[in-house]
Amino acid sequence: MSFEEFEHQARLYVLEAIEEDERASFEAARREFGERAESMIAECRRLSAAFALALRPQPPRQEAKAKLMSLIQKSLAEKRATKA
Amino acid sequence: MSPEPVNTSRPSDEELMGEVCRQDPEALSQLYDRYSGVLKALIMRIVHNEAESEDLLQEVFMEIWNHSRNYVQERGKALGWMVTLTRRRSIDRLRKRLSYARVEERFQHETEQQPGAWNHHSVDDDLEASDMRAVLTKVMERLPLAQREAIELAYFRGMSQREIAAHTGIPLGTIKTRLELGLKKISDGLKGLKHEL
């Protein structure tokens, strides 16, 4: 697999659209290209974030954050109690 | 002697993730303030249900809180990790849903009304759009419709190339080419945004 082909596969890989039968050759090329491949994959992950950032943000309801933070505090208290 | 410069810059996402890893609720609160709107928009685009979106958003942030150690900075930015997590959970939920057929109907309806998920707002009309979002939207909108549709099915529906081909009735080779060309164009278009993403 050429690096250009790997680049394309890497874009599909981060979108989880790669086919199962292509995965083995992708993983082999990933090992072969080493650091260069990992940088390419990290670069491709930006694609995934970009798709989300291109959407108009939809802020959740105010109460949603309060509920989440209360769950977080509860989980923290439980962890502390387990340690104590 | 001049006073020590005060660092007033806000913490990066990666620094906040580090703090979340050390179980600091304030860091998670800041990540929530930064990205809950973006992540909820992504969830909504996938599951098409307001109540379910809020529920999933909470699950995602709980997962960020409980599994922040899985984030490895060397593999990419924190936002990319959060988006991947959110997308995965949303697609899992979509697949599990009993009312899948209704989503199908809604998706079909929205595609007919406004082809292209990124066409939901016009950059010119949206005075509040950030520069980055404006650039991203333009990049997406410049894609030929056929390429954009293939990418949307992969990204928002979690379909593999074969599934897209089966769903659209278009040959697999054509779908592969559309994805290849479309994703390459988007990657090239994002090069100017290297530091923001």
Coordinates of N, CA and C in Angstrom, one line a residue, chain B residues 3 9-10 26 33 36 42 53 55 63 71 76 83 102 112 117 134 141 181 196:
Chain B
P3 N 7.0 43.2 37.8 CA 6.3 42.0 38.4 C 6.2 40.8 37.4
S9 N -4.2 33.3 30.2 CA -4.8 32.5 29.2 C -5.6 31.4 29.7
R10 N -6.7 31.0 29.1 CA -7.5 29.9 29.6 C -6.9 28.6 29.4
E26 N -14.4 20.9 38.4 CA -14.4 22.2 37.8 C -13.9 22.1 36.4
D33 N -19.0 23.6 29.5 CA -19.4 24.9 29.0 C -18.8 25.1 27.5
S36 N -20.6 21.4 25.2 CA -21.9 20.7 25.3 C -22.8 21.1 24.1
L42 N -24.3 17.4 17.5 CA -23.9 16.2 16.9 C -24.8 15.0 17.2
S53 N -31.3 13.2 23.2 CA -30.0 13.9 23.0 C -29.5 14.4 24.4
D55 N -30.2 13.2 27.3 CA -29.9 12.0 28.0 C -28.5 11.4 27.6
E63 N -19.1 9.5 30.9 CA -18.0 8.7 30.4 C -16.7 9.4 30.3
Y71 N -7.9 8.8 27.2 CA -7.5 9.8 26.3 C -6.0 9.9 26.3
G76 N -3.9 12.7 19.5 CA -4.8 13.8 18.9 C -5.4 14.6 20.0
V83 N -15.5 14.0 20.5 CA -16.4 13.9 19.3 C -16.5 12.4 18.9
R102 N -38.7 5.1 12.2 CA -39.2 6.5 12.3 C -38.0 7.5 12.0
E112 N -34.5 15.5 2.0 CA -35.3 16.1 0.9 C -35.5 17.6 1.1
A117 N -26.2 17.9 5.6 CA -26.4 18.2 7.0 C -25.8 19.5 7.4
A134 N -17.4 29.1 10.2 CA -17.8 29.6 8.9 C -16.9 28.9 7.8
E141 N -19.8 22.8 2.3 CA -20.8 23.2 1.3 C -20.3 23.2 -0.1
L181 N -12.6 11.2 -2.7 CA -12.5 12.6 -3.2 C -13.0 13.6 -2.2
E196 N -6.5 25.3 15.3 CA -7.8 25.4 16.0 C -8.4 24.0 16.3

